[in-house]
Coordinates of C-alpha atoms in Angstrom, one line a residue:
M1308 CA 98.6 73.0 91.2
D1309 CA 102.2 72.6 90.0
Q1310 CA 103.5 75.4 87.9
L1311 CA 103.7 74.6 84.2
T1312 CA 107.2 74.9 82.7
I1313 CA 108.4 74.8 79.1
S1314 CA 110.9 72.1 78.4
P1315 CA 114.4 72.6 76.8
E1316 CA 113.3 70.1 74.1
H1317 CA 110.3 72.2 73.2
L1318 CA 112.5 75.3 73.0
Q1319 CA 115.1 73.5 71.0
E1320 CA 112.5 72.3 68.5
A1321 CA 111.4 75.9 68.0
A1322 CA 114.9 77.1 67.5
E1323 CA 115.6 74.4 64.9
N1324 CA 112.4 74.7 62.9
L1325 CA 111.1 78.3 63.1
I1326 CA 112.6 80.8 60.6
T1327 CA 111.0 84.2 60.5
I1328 CA 110.1 87.0 62.9
R1329 CA 106.4 86.1 62.3
D1330 CA 107.2 82.5 63.2
F1331 CA 108.7 83.4 66.5
I1332 CA 105.9 85.8 67.5
R1333 CA 103.4 83.1 66.8
F1334 CA 105.4 80.6 68.8
G1335 CA 105.7 83.0 71.7
V1336 CA 101.9 83.6 71.7
S1337 CA 101.2 79.8 71.8
A1338 CA 103.8 79.2 74.5
L1339 CA 102.7 82.0 76.8
R1340 CA 99.1 80.7 76.5
Q1341 CA 100.0 77.1 77.0
Y1342 CA 102.1 77.6 80.0
D1343 CA 99.8 80.1 81.8
A1344 CA 101.8 83.2 81.7
H1345 CA 100.0 86.0 83.6
L1346 CA 99.5 89.3 81.9
G1347 CA 98.7 92.7 83.3
Q1348 CA 102.1 94.4 83.8
G1349 CA 102.3 96.5 80.8
T1350 CA 100.7 94.4 78.0
E1351 CA 97.1 93.3 77.8
D1352 CA 97.2 90.3 75.3
F1353 CA 99.6 87.5 74.4
F1354 CA 100.3 88.9 71.0
A1355 CA 101.6 92.2 72.4
E1356 CA 103.6 90.3 75.0
S1357 CA 105.2 88.0 72.4
S1358 CA 105.8 90.8 69.9
A1359 CA 107.5 92.9 72.6
L1360 CA 109.9 90.0 73.4
V1361 CA 110.7 89.3 69.7
L1362 CA 110.9 92.9 68.4
Q1363 CA 112.9 94.3 71.2
T1364 CA 115.3 91.4 71.0
L1365 CA 115.9 92.4 67.4
A1366 CA 116.1 96.1 68.2
L1367 CA 113.0 96.8 66.1
D1368 CA 110.2 99.3 66.8
W1369 CA 106.6 98.3 67.4
N1370 CA 105.7 100.2 64.3
A1371 CA 108.2 98.4 62.1
N1372 CA 107.1 97.8 58.5
P1373 CA 104.9 94.6 58.4
E1374 CA 107.0 93.2 55.6
I1375 CA 109.9 92.8 57.9
L1376 CA 108.0 90.1 59.8
D1377 CA 109.0 87.7 57.1
A1378 CA 112.7 88.3 57.6
K1379 CA 114.8 85.4 58.9
L1380 CA 116.5 85.3 62.3
L1381 CA 120.1 84.6 62.9
P1382 CA 120.9 81.6 65.1
S1383 CA 122.2 84.1 67.8
E1384 CA 118.9 86.1 67.6
K1385 CA 116.9 82.9 68.0
T1386 CA 118.9 81.9 71.0
E1387 CA 118.4 85.3 72.7
F1388 CA 114.7 85.2 72.2
I1389 CA 114.4 81.6 73.3
N1390 CA 116.3 82.4 76.5
L1391 CA 114.0 85.3 77.3
L1392 CA 110.9 83.3 76.6
E1393 CA 112.2 80.5 78.9
R1394 CA 112.7 83.0 81.8
R1395 CA 109.3 84.6 81.1
I1396 CA 107.5 81.3 81.4
N1397 CA 109.6 79.2 83.8
E1398 CA 110.8 82.0 86.2
K1399 CA 107.7 84.2 85.7
V1400 CA 109.9 87.3 85.2
P1401 CA 107.7 90.1 83.7
T1402 CA 108.6 91.1 80.2
S1403 CA 109.3 94.7 81.2
Y1404 CA 112.1 93.5 83.5
L1405 CA 113.5 91.1 81.0
L1406 CA 113.8 94.0 78.5
N1407 CA 114.4 96.8 81.0
L1408 CA 111.7 98.7 79.2
A1409 CA 108.2 99.9 79.7
Y1410 CA 106.0 102.4 78.0
F1411 CA 103.9 105.1 79.7
C1412 CA 102.1 107.9 77.8
D1413 CA 103.6 106.4 74.7
K1414 CA 107.2 107.1 75.8
P1415 CA 109.9 104.5 76.9
Y1416 CA 111.2 104.2 80.4
Y1417 CA 113.9 102.1 81.9
V1418 CA 112.6 99.7 84.6
D1419 CA 114.1 96.9 86.7
E1420 CA 113.1 95.1 89.9
R1421 CA 113.7 98.2 92.0
V1422 CA 110.4 99.8 90.7
L1423 CA 106.9 98.9 89.9
I1424 CA 106.2 98.4 86.1
P1425 CA 104.3 101.4 84.8
R1426 CA 100.6 100.6 84.0
S1427 CA 98.5 103.3 85.7
P1428 CA 95.3 104.7 84.1
I1429 CA 96.6 108.1 85.4
A1430 CA 98.3 108.2 82.0
E1431 CA 95.0 109.1 80.4
L1432 CA 94.5 111.9 82.8
I1433 CA 97.9 113.3 82.0
Q1434 CA 97.3 113.0 78.2
N1435 CA 94.0 115.0 78.8
R1436 CA 95.9 117.5 80.9
F1437 CA 93.5 116.9 83.8
A1438 CA 90.7 118.7 81.9
P1439 CA 88.6 120.5 82.7
Y1440 CA 90.3 121.4 86.1
F1441 CA 93.4 122.9 84.6
L1442 CA 94.3 124.9 81.4
D1443 CA 96.6 123.1 79.0
E1444 CA 100.1 124.1 77.9
N1445 CA 98.6 126.6 75.5
R1446 CA 96.5 128.1 78.4
Q1447 CA 93.4 126.8 76.8
S1448 CA 90.5 125.0 78.5
R1449 CA 89.6 121.5 77.4
E1450 CA 86.4 119.5 77.6
G1451 CA 86.6 117.0 80.5
V1452 CA 86.1 113.3 79.8
N1453 CA 87.2 111.6 83.0
N1454 CA 84.6 113.0 85.5
L1455 CA 87.1 115.4 87.1
P1456 CA 85.4 118.4 88.8
E1457 CA 85.0 121.8 87.3
N1458 CA 87.3 124.6 88.5
P1459 CA 85.8 128.0 88.8
N1460 CA 89.2 129.6 88.3
P1461 CA 91.1 127.2 86.0
Q1462 CA 94.9 128.0 85.6
M1463 CA 97.9 126.1 84.4
P1464 CA 99.4 124.1 87.3
R1465 CA 102.6 126.0 88.3
R1466 CA 103.8 123.4 90.8
I1467 CA 103.1 119.6 90.8
L1468 CA 103.9 116.8 93.3
D1469 CA 104.2 113.2 92.2
M1470 CA 104.2 111.2 95.4
C1471 CA 105.5 107.6 95.4
T1472 CA 107.1 108.2 92.0
G1473 CA 108.8 104.9 91.5
S1474 CA 110.3 104.9 88.0
G1475 CA 109.5 108.6 87.7
C1476 CA 107.2 107.9 84.7
I1477 CA 104.2 109.9 86.1
A1478 CA 106.4 112.9 87.0
I1479 CA 108.2 112.9 83.6
A1480 CA 104.9 112.5 81.7
L1481 CA 103.6 115.5 83.7
S1482 CA 106.6 117.5 82.6
Y1483 CA 105.8 116.8 79.0
A1484 CA 102.1 117.7 79.5
F1485 CA 102.9 120.9 81.5
P1486 CA 106.3 122.1 80.3
E1487 CA 106.2 125.3 82.3
S1488 CA 105.4 123.6 85.6
E1489 CA 107.9 122.7 88.4
I1490 CA 107.5 119.1 89.4
D1491 CA 108.6 117.4 92.6
A1492 CA 108.8 113.6 92.6
T1493 CA 109.2 111.8 95.9
D1494 CA 109.6 108.2 97.1
I1495 CA 110.7 106.5 100.3
S1496 CA 112.9 104.1 98.3
K1497 CA 116.4 105.3 97.4
E1498 CA 116.6 102.4 94.9
A1499 CA 113.5 103.6 93.2
L1500 CA 114.8 107.2 93.0
E1501 CA 118.0 105.8 91.3
V1502 CA 115.8 104.5 88.5
A1503 CA 113.8 107.7 88.4
S1504 CA 117.0 109.6 88.0
I1505 CA 118.0 107.4 85.0
N1506 CA 114.7 108.2 83.4
A1507 CA 114.7 111.9 84.1
E1508 CA 118.1 112.2 82.5
H1509 CA 117.1 110.0 79.5
H1510 CA 114.1 112.3 78.9
N1511 CA 116.3 115.4 79.6
M1512 CA 113.9 116.4 82.4
Q1513 CA 116.4 116.4 85.3
Y1514 CA 116.1 120.2 85.5
Q1515 CA 112.3 120.3 85.6
V1516 CA 111.7 117.2 87.8
A1517 CA 113.2 117.4 91.3
L1518 CA 113.7 114.0 93.0
L1519 CA 113.4 113.8 96.8
E1520 CA 113.6 110.9 99.2
S1521 CA 110.6 111.3 101.6
D1522 CA 108.2 109.1 103.5
L1523 CA 105.1 110.7 102.0
F1524 CA 105.1 114.4 103.2
S1525 CA 107.6 114.0 105.9
K1526 CA 110.6 115.7 104.2
I1527 CA 108.6 118.1 102.0
P1528 CA 109.0 121.7 103.2
A1529 CA 105.8 123.1 104.8
E1530 CA 106.0 126.1 102.5
N1531 CA 105.7 124.0 99.4
Q1532 CA 102.2 124.5 97.9
Y1533 CA 101.1 122.4 95.0
D1534 CA 98.3 123.1 92.4
L1535 CA 98.2 119.4 91.7
I1536 CA 99.2 116.3 93.7
V1537 CA 99.2 113.0 91.9
S1538 CA 100.0 109.6 93.5
N1539 CA 100.0 106.0 92.6
P1540 CA 100.9 104.7 96.0
P1541 CA 101.0 101.1 97.4
Y1542 CA 97.4 100.0 97.8
V1543 CA 97.3 96.2 97.7
D1544 CA 95.5 94.8 100.7
A1545 CA 96.6 91.8 102.7
E1546 CA 94.2 89.3 101.0
D1547 CA 95.2 90.3 97.5
M1548 CA 98.9 90.3 98.4
A1549 CA 98.5 86.6 99.4
D1550 CA 96.9 85.8 96.1
L1551 CA 99.2 87.7 93.7
P1552 CA 100.3 85.8 90.6
A1553 CA 104.0 84.8 90.6
E1554 CA 104.9 87.6 88.1
F1555 CA 104.0 90.3 90.6
L1556 CA 106.3 88.8 93.2
H1557 CA 109.2 90.1 91.2
E1558 CA 108.0 93.7 91.8
P1559 CA 109.1 95.4 95.1
E1560 CA 106.7 94.6 97.9
L1561 CA 107.3 98.1 99.2
A1562 CA 105.5 99.4 96.1
L1563 CA 102.5 97.1 96.5
A1564 CA 101.6 96.2 100.1
A1565 CA 99.6 98.8 102.1
G1566 CA 98.2 97.0 105.2
Q1567 CA 95.1 95.0 105.9
D1568 CA 92.7 97.1 103.7
G1569 CA 95.2 98.6 101.4
L1570 CA 94.7 102.2 102.7
D1571 CA 97.6 102.6 105.2
L1572 CA 99.4 105.2 103.0
V1573 CA 96.3 106.8 101.5
R1574 CA 94.9 107.7 105.0
K1575 CA 98.2 109.5 105.9
M1576 CA 98.3 111.3 102.5
L1577 CA 94.7 112.6 102.9
A1578 CA 95.2 113.7 106.5
Q1579 CA 98.0 116.1 105.3
A1580 CA 96.9 117.0 101.8
A1581 CA 95.2 120.2 102.7
D1582 CA 98.4 121.6 104.2
Y1583 CA 100.2 121.2 100.8
L1584 CA 97.5 122.2 98.3
T1585 CA 97.0 125.7 97.0
E1586 CA 93.6 127.3 97.5
D1587 CA 92.2 125.8 94.3
G1588 CA 94.5 122.7 94.2
L1589 CA 93.6 119.2 93.3
I1590 CA 94.7 115.8 94.5
V1591 CA 94.4 112.6 92.5
I1592 CA 95.1 109.2 94.0
E1593 CA 95.0 105.7 92.7
V1594 CA 93.7 103.0 95.0
G1595 CA 92.9 100.2 92.6
N1596 CA 91.0 97.3 94.1
S1597 CA 90.9 99.1 97.4
E1598 CA 88.2 101.4 96.0
W1599 CA 85.6 99.4 97.9
A1600 CA 87.5 100.0 101.2
M1601 CA 87.6 103.7 100.5
K1602 CA 83.9 103.9 100.0
Q1603 CA 83.3 101.8 103.1
N1604 CA 85.6 103.7 105.4
F1605 CA 84.8 107.2 104.1
N1606 CA 81.1 106.9 103.1
T1607 CA 80.4 110.6 103.9
V1608 CA 83.1 111.9 101.5
D1609 CA 82.0 112.9 98.0
F1610 CA 85.0 111.6 96.1
Y1611 CA 85.1 112.2 92.4
W1612 CA 85.6 108.6 91.1
L1613 CA 87.2 109.0 87.7
Q1614 CA 86.2 107.3 84.5
F1615 CA 88.6 106.2 81.7
Q1616 CA 87.9 105.7 78.0
K1617 CA 90.9 103.4 77.7
G1618 CA 89.9 101.2 80.7
G1619 CA 90.8 101.4 84.3
S1620 CA 89.2 102.3 87.6
G1621 CA 90.0 102.9 91.3
I1622 CA 91.2 106.5 91.0
F1623 CA 89.6 109.4 92.8
A1624 CA 90.1 113.2 92.9
L1625 CA 89.4 115.7 95.7
T1626 CA 89.6 119.4 95.6
A1627 CA 91.6 121.4 98.1
E1628 CA 88.4 122.7 99.6
Q1629 CA 87.2 119.1 100.1
C1630 CA 90.5 118.2 101.7
R1631 CA 90.0 121.0 104.1
T1632 CA 86.4 120.1 104.8
Y1633 CA 87.2 116.5 105.6
R1634 CA 90.6 117.0 107.2
D1635 CA 89.4 116.0 110.7
L1636 CA 87.8 112.8 109.4
F1637 CA 91.0 111.8 107.6
I1638 CA 93.1 112.5 110.7
Q1639 CA 90.7 110.4 112.8
S1640 CA 90.9 107.5 110.4
I1641 CA 94.6 107.3 111.2
Q1642 CA 94.1 107.4 114.9
A1643 CA 91.3 104.8 114.9

Protein backbone atom coordinates (compact mmCIF):
# COMPACT_ATOMS: atom_id res chain seq x y z
CA MET A 1 0.00 0.00 0.00
CA ASP A 2 1.30 3.44 -0.91
CA GLN A 3 2.32 5.72 1.94
CA LEU A 4 -0.21 8.46 2.66
CA THR A 5 1.24 11.97 2.41
CA ILE A 6 -0.20 15.32 3.37
CA SER A 7 -0.41 17.78 0.49
CA PRO A 8 1.04 21.31 0.43
CA GLU A 9 -2.49 22.57 -0.28
CA HIS A 10 -3.85 20.95 2.89
CA LEU A 11 -1.06 22.47 4.96
CA GLN A 12 -1.51 25.89 3.36
CA GLU A 13 -5.24 25.78 4.12
CA ALA A 14 -4.42 25.11 7.78
CA ALA A 15 -1.90 27.94 7.94
CA GLU A 16 -4.38 30.41 6.46
CA ASN A 17 -7.44 29.47 8.50
CA LEU A 18 -6.28 28.21 11.91
CA ILE A 19 -5.56 30.81 14.56
CA THR A 20 -4.89 29.58 18.10
CA ILE A 21 -2.61 27.04 19.78
CA ARG A 22 -5.70 24.94 20.43
CA ASP A 23 -6.55 25.05 16.71
CA PHE A 24 -3.13 23.79 15.69
CA ILE A 25 -3.05 21.01 18.28
CA ARG A 26 -6.45 19.83 17.01
CA PHE A 27 -5.29 19.98 13.40
CA GLY A 28 -2.15 18.03 14.26
CA VAL A 29 -4.20 15.28 15.90
CA SER A 30 -6.46 14.99 12.85
CA ALA A 31 -3.56 15.00 10.39
CA LEU A 32 -1.50 12.42 12.28
CA ARG A 33 -4.50 10.11 12.42
CA GLN A 34 -5.55 10.67 8.83
CA TYR A 35 -2.11 10.02 7.40
CA ASP A 36 -1.27 6.96 9.52
CA ALA A 37 1.58 8.31 11.63
CA HIS A 38 2.93 5.51 13.81
CA LEU A 39 3.32 6.17 17.53
CA GLY A 40 5.37 4.37 20.17
CA GLN A 41 8.62 6.36 20.27
CA GLY A 42 8.03 8.50 23.30
CA THR A 43 4.32 9.36 23.04
CA GLU A 44 1.35 7.05 23.33
CA ASP A 45 -1.50 9.01 21.75
CA PHE A 46 -2.02 11.49 18.93
CA PHE A 47 -2.95 14.34 21.27
CA ALA A 48 0.36 14.04 23.13
CA GLU A 49 2.23 13.83 19.82
CA SER A 50 0.55 16.92 18.37
CA SER A 51 0.85 18.85 21.65
CA ALA A 52 4.57 18.15 21.75
CA LEU A 53 5.05 19.48 18.22
CA VAL A 54 3.05 22.64 18.84
CA LEU A 55 4.13 23.51 22.39
CA GLN A 56 7.82 22.82 21.84
CA THR A 57 7.73 24.90 18.66
CA LEU A 58 6.44 27.76 20.80
CA ALA A 59 8.95 27.11 23.62
CA LEU A 60 6.09 26.32 26.02
CA ASP A 61 6.06 23.72 28.77
CA TRP A 62 3.67 20.79 28.79
CA ASN A 63 2.14 22.16 31.98
CA ALA A 64 1.48 25.60 30.51
CA ASN A 65 -1.65 27.37 31.77
CA PRO A 66 -4.63 26.02 29.75
CA GLU A 67 -5.74 29.58 29.08
CA ILE A 68 -2.71 30.05 26.84
CA LEU A 69 -4.18 27.53 24.40
CA ASP A 70 -6.42 30.29 23.06
CA ALA A 71 -3.44 32.53 22.23
CA LYS A 72 -2.84 33.31 18.56
CA LEU A 73 0.20 32.16 16.58
CA LEU A 74 2.42 34.43 14.56
CA PRO A 75 2.77 33.61 10.85
CA SER A 76 6.38 32.49 11.46
CA GLU A 77 5.24 30.19 14.29
CA LYS A 78 2.57 28.69 12.06
CA THR A 79 5.16 28.05 9.36
CA GLU A 80 7.56 26.36 11.77
CA PHE A 81 4.87 24.00 13.08
CA ILE A 82 3.54 23.24 9.59
CA ASN A 83 7.05 22.34 8.40
CA LEU A 84 7.57 20.00 11.35
CA LEU A 85 4.21 18.35 10.85
CA GLU A 86 4.95 17.82 7.15
CA ARG A 87 8.24 16.07 7.99
CA ARG A 88 6.55 14.03 10.71
CA ILE A 89 3.92 12.75 8.29
CA ASN A 90 5.63 12.62 4.88
CA GLU A 91 9.18 11.69 5.94
CA LYS A 92 8.05 9.67 8.98
CA VAL A 93 10.65 11.39 11.16
CA PRO A 94 9.86 10.69 14.84
CA THR A 95 8.81 13.73 16.84
CA SER A 96 11.70 13.37 19.31
CA TYR A 97 14.20 13.72 16.45
CA LEU A 98 12.36 16.70 14.99
CA LEU A 99 12.54 18.44 18.37
CA ASN A 100 15.85 16.93 19.55
CA LEU A 101 14.03 16.23 22.79
CA ALA A 102 12.73 13.23 24.72
CA TYR A 103 11.69 12.73 28.32
CA PHE A 104 12.79 9.88 30.59
CA CYS A 105 11.90 9.66 34.28
CA ASP A 106 10.23 13.06 33.83
CA LYS A 107 13.47 14.79 32.79
CA PRO A 108 14.47 16.12 29.35
CA TYR A 109 17.20 14.60 27.18
CA TYR A 110 18.79 15.65 23.91
CA VAL A 111 18.33 13.01 21.20
CA ASP A 112 19.11 12.74 17.49
CA GLU A 113 19.43 9.92 14.99
CA ARG A 114 22.66 8.69 16.60
CA VAL A 115 20.68 7.16 19.48
CA LEU A 116 17.49 5.28 20.25
CA ILE A 117 14.60 7.42 21.49
CA PRO A 118 14.14 6.78 25.26
CA ARG A 119 10.99 4.82 26.06
CA SER A 120 12.03 1.93 28.32
CA PRO A 121 9.80 0.69 31.19
CA ILE A 122 13.07 0.51 33.16
CA ALA A 123 12.18 4.11 34.09
CA GLU A 124 9.60 2.76 36.55
CA LEU A 125 12.19 0.52 38.21
CA ILE A 126 14.52 3.50 38.62
CA GLN A 127 11.77 5.65 40.10
CA ASN A 128 11.05 2.83 42.57
CA ARG A 129 14.80 2.51 43.31
CA PHE A 130 14.65 -1.18 42.36
CA ALA A 131 12.73 -1.93 45.55
CA PRO A 132 12.85 -4.16 47.48
CA TYR A 133 16.29 -5.32 46.35
CA PHE A 134 18.15 -2.12 47.27
CA LEU A 135 17.83 0.57 49.91
CA ASP A 136 16.93 4.01 48.59
CA GLU A 137 18.98 7.21 48.80
CA ASN A 138 17.86 7.62 52.44
CA ARG A 139 19.05 4.11 53.26
CA GLN A 140 15.45 3.02 53.73
CA SER A 141 13.79 -0.12 52.40
CA ARG A 142 10.75 0.21 50.16
CA GLU A 143 7.93 -2.12 49.35
CA GLY A 144 8.46 -3.84 46.01
CA VAL A 145 5.85 -3.45 43.25
CA ASN A 146 7.61 -4.81 40.16
CA ASN A 147 8.21 -8.47 41.11
CA LEU A 148 11.91 -7.92 41.82
CA PRO A 149 13.41 -10.51 44.17
CA GLU A 150 13.95 -9.95 47.87
CA ASN A 151 17.51 -9.33 49.03
CA PRO A 152 18.50 -10.88 52.39
CA ASN A 153 21.13 -8.16 52.80
CA PRO A 154 19.76 -4.99 51.15
CA GLN A 155 22.23 -2.13 50.72
CA MET A 156 22.48 1.00 48.62
CA PRO A 157 24.15 0.15 45.30
CA ARG A 158 27.64 1.61 45.45
CA ARG A 159 28.60 0.92 41.85
CA ILE A 160 26.23 0.60 38.88
CA LEU A 161 26.76 -0.30 35.22
CA ASP A 162 24.44 0.85 32.43
CA MET A 163 25.39 -1.25 29.41
CA CYS A 164 24.35 -0.10 25.90
CA THR A 165 23.65 3.35 27.32
CA GLY A 166 22.73 5.13 24.06
CA SER A 167 21.58 8.64 25.00
CA GLY A 168 22.72 8.05 28.59
CA CYS A 169 19.19 8.53 29.94
CA ILE A 170 19.19 5.37 32.08
CA ALA A 171 22.62 6.09 33.58
CA ILE A 172 21.68 9.70 34.34
CA ALA A 173 18.31 8.71 35.81
CA LEU A 174 20.16 6.21 38.01
CA SER A 175 22.46 8.98 39.19
CA TYR A 176 19.42 10.99 40.31
CA ALA A 177 17.94 7.93 42.07
CA PHE A 178 21.21 6.92 43.77
CA PRO A 179 23.23 10.14 44.17
CA GLU A 180 25.97 8.43 46.19
CA SER A 181 26.60 5.71 43.60
CA GLU A 182 29.35 5.56 40.99
CA ILE A 183 27.87 4.82 37.56
CA ASP A 184 29.64 3.49 34.48
CA ALA A 185 27.81 3.85 31.15
CA THR A 186 29.09 1.92 28.14
CA ASP A 187 28.25 1.67 24.46
CA ILE A 188 29.91 0.27 21.35
CA SER A 189 28.93 3.39 19.40
CA LYS A 190 31.19 6.45 19.62
CA GLU A 191 28.37 8.52 18.16
CA ALA A 192 25.96 7.41 20.87
CA LEU A 193 28.51 8.28 23.55
CA GLU A 194 28.78 11.79 22.06
CA VAL A 195 25.06 12.23 22.72
CA ALA A 196 25.38 10.68 26.19
CA SER A 197 28.13 13.19 26.97
CA ILE A 198 25.86 16.08 25.97
CA ASN A 199 23.18 14.79 28.34
CA ALA A 200 25.58 14.09 31.21
CA GLU A 201 26.84 17.67 31.04
CA HIS A 202 23.34 19.10 30.69
CA HIS A 203 22.30 17.31 33.89
CA ASN A 204 25.63 18.11 35.58
CA MET A 205 26.30 14.40 36.05
CA GLN A 206 29.59 14.17 34.13
CA TYR A 207 31.47 13.57 37.39
CA GLN A 208 29.15 10.79 38.59
CA VAL A 209 28.57 9.08 35.23
CA ALA A 210 31.70 7.70 33.55
CA LEU A 211 31.28 7.03 29.81
CA LEU A 212 33.25 4.20 28.21
CA GLU A 213 33.35 2.86 24.67
CA SER A 214 33.08 -0.92 24.98
CA ASP A 215 31.59 -3.87 23.15
CA LEU A 216 29.61 -5.20 26.12
CA PHE A 217 32.15 -6.23 28.80
CA SER A 218 35.19 -6.27 26.48
CA LYS A 219 36.86 -3.08 27.76
CA ILE A 220 35.54 -3.10 31.31
CA PRO A 221 38.36 -3.89 33.76
CA ALA A 222 38.01 -7.33 35.33
CA GLU A 223 38.31 -5.83 38.80
CA ASN A 224 35.15 -3.73 38.32
CA GLN A 225 32.40 -5.22 40.44
CA TYR A 226 28.86 -3.88 40.26
CA ASP A 227 25.97 -4.09 42.71
CA LEU A 228 23.59 -3.42 39.81
CA ILE A 229 23.90 -3.94 36.07
CA VAL A 230 21.12 -2.50 33.91
CA SER A 231 20.82 -2.87 30.16
CA ASN A 232 18.39 -1.98 27.41
CA PRO A 233 20.38 -3.63 24.61
CA PRO A 234 19.44 -4.24 20.96
CA TYR A 235 16.89 -7.06 21.03
CA VAL A 236 14.80 -6.88 17.84
CA ASP A 237 14.77 -10.19 15.97
CA ALA A 238 15.15 -10.53 12.21
CA GLU A 239 11.42 -10.97 11.54
CA ASP A 240 10.44 -7.87 13.49
CA MET A 241 13.26 -5.84 11.90
CA ALA A 242 11.77 -6.61 8.48
CA ASP A 243 8.35 -5.37 9.61
CA LEU A 244 9.30 -2.20 11.49
CA PRO A 245 7.19 0.90 10.76
CA ALA A 246 8.98 3.58 8.75
CA GLU A 247 9.46 5.80 11.83
CA PHE A 248 11.75 3.19 13.42
CA LEU A 249 14.02 3.14 10.38
CA HIS A 250 15.28 6.58 11.44
CA GLU A 251 16.71 5.00 14.60
CA PRO A 252 20.21 3.45 14.39
CA GLU A 253 20.00 -0.19 13.33
CA LEU A 254 22.93 -0.91 15.66
CA ALA A 255 20.63 -0.05 18.60
CA LEU A 256 17.81 -2.33 17.42
CA ALA A 257 18.91 -5.46 15.55
CA ALA A 258 20.20 -8.46 17.50
CA GLY A 259 20.22 -11.47 15.21
CA GLN A 260 17.72 -14.10 14.21
CA ASP A 261 15.99 -14.40 17.60
CA GLY A 262 16.96 -11.04 19.08
CA LEU A 263 19.25 -12.54 21.73
CA ASP A 264 22.74 -12.24 20.24
CA LEU A 265 23.89 -9.64 22.74
CA VAL A 266 21.88 -10.89 25.71
CA ARG A 267 23.54 -14.32 25.53
CA LYS A 268 26.99 -12.73 25.68
CA MET A 269 26.00 -10.47 28.56
CA LEU A 270 24.63 -13.33 30.64
CA ALA A 271 27.67 -15.51 29.97
CA GLN A 272 29.91 -12.91 31.63
CA ALA A 273 27.59 -11.24 34.12
CA ALA A 274 28.66 -13.35 37.09
CA ASP A 275 32.25 -12.10 36.67
CA TYR A 276 31.19 -8.47 37.11
CA LEU A 277 28.51 -8.69 39.80
CA THR A 278 29.19 -8.35 43.51
CA GLU A 279 28.22 -11.21 45.81
CA ASP A 280 24.65 -9.90 46.21
CA GLY A 281 24.48 -8.05 42.89
CA LEU A 282 21.54 -7.88 40.50
CA ILE A 283 21.28 -7.69 36.70
CA VAL A 284 18.22 -6.29 34.90
CA ILE A 285 17.90 -6.66 31.12
CA GLU A 286 15.20 -5.58 28.68
CA VAL A 287 14.44 -8.00 25.84
CA GLY A 288 11.05 -6.70 24.68
CA ASN A 289 9.28 -8.93 22.19
CA SER A 290 12.16 -11.42 22.42
CA GLU A 291 10.81 -12.52 25.81
CA TRP A 292 9.31 -15.58 24.16
CA ALA A 293 12.73 -16.54 22.76
CA MET A 294 14.32 -16.18 26.22
CA LYS A 295 11.74 -18.50 27.74
CA GLN A 296 12.14 -20.99 24.90
CA ASN A 297 15.95 -21.00 24.91
CA PHE A 298 16.41 -20.93 28.69
CA ASN A 299 13.40 -22.84 29.97
CA THR A 300 15.27 -24.12 33.04
CA VAL A 301 16.21 -20.63 34.28
CA ASP A 302 13.98 -19.04 36.92
CA PHE A 303 13.98 -15.50 35.57
CA TYR A 304 12.19 -12.81 37.52
CA TRP A 305 9.93 -11.39 34.82
CA LEU A 306 9.09 -7.91 36.02
CA GLN A 307 5.70 -6.24 36.17
CA PHE A 308 4.92 -2.58 35.55
CA GLN A 309 2.09 -0.44 36.86
CA LYS A 310 2.57 2.06 34.02
CA GLY A 311 2.67 -0.58 31.29
CA GLY A 312 5.48 -2.54 29.71
CA SER A 313 6.90 -6.04 29.67
CA GLY A 314 9.86 -8.08 28.42
CA ILE A 315 12.26 -7.17 31.25
CA PHE A 316 13.84 -9.74 33.56
CA ALA A 317 16.11 -9.75 36.59
CA LEU A 318 18.62 -12.30 37.82
CA THR A 319 20.56 -12.27 41.06
CA ALA A 320 24.33 -12.74 41.05
CA GLU A 321 23.80 -16.15 42.62
CA GLN A 322 21.56 -17.17 39.72
CA CYS A 323 24.13 -15.87 37.23
CA ARG A 324 26.75 -18.06 38.87
CA THR A 325 24.40 -21.05 38.95
CA TYR A 326 23.50 -20.83 35.26
CA ARG A 327 26.86 -19.57 33.99
CA ASP A 328 27.72 -22.76 32.09
CA LEU A 329 24.29 -22.81 30.45
CA PHE A 330 24.71 -19.22 29.28
CA ILE A 331 28.19 -19.94 27.92
CA GLN A 332 26.94 -23.03 26.08
CA SER A 333 24.16 -20.96 24.47
CA ILE A 334 26.81 -18.85 22.76
CA GLN A 335 28.75 -21.86 21.54
CA ALA A 336 25.67 -23.68 20.22
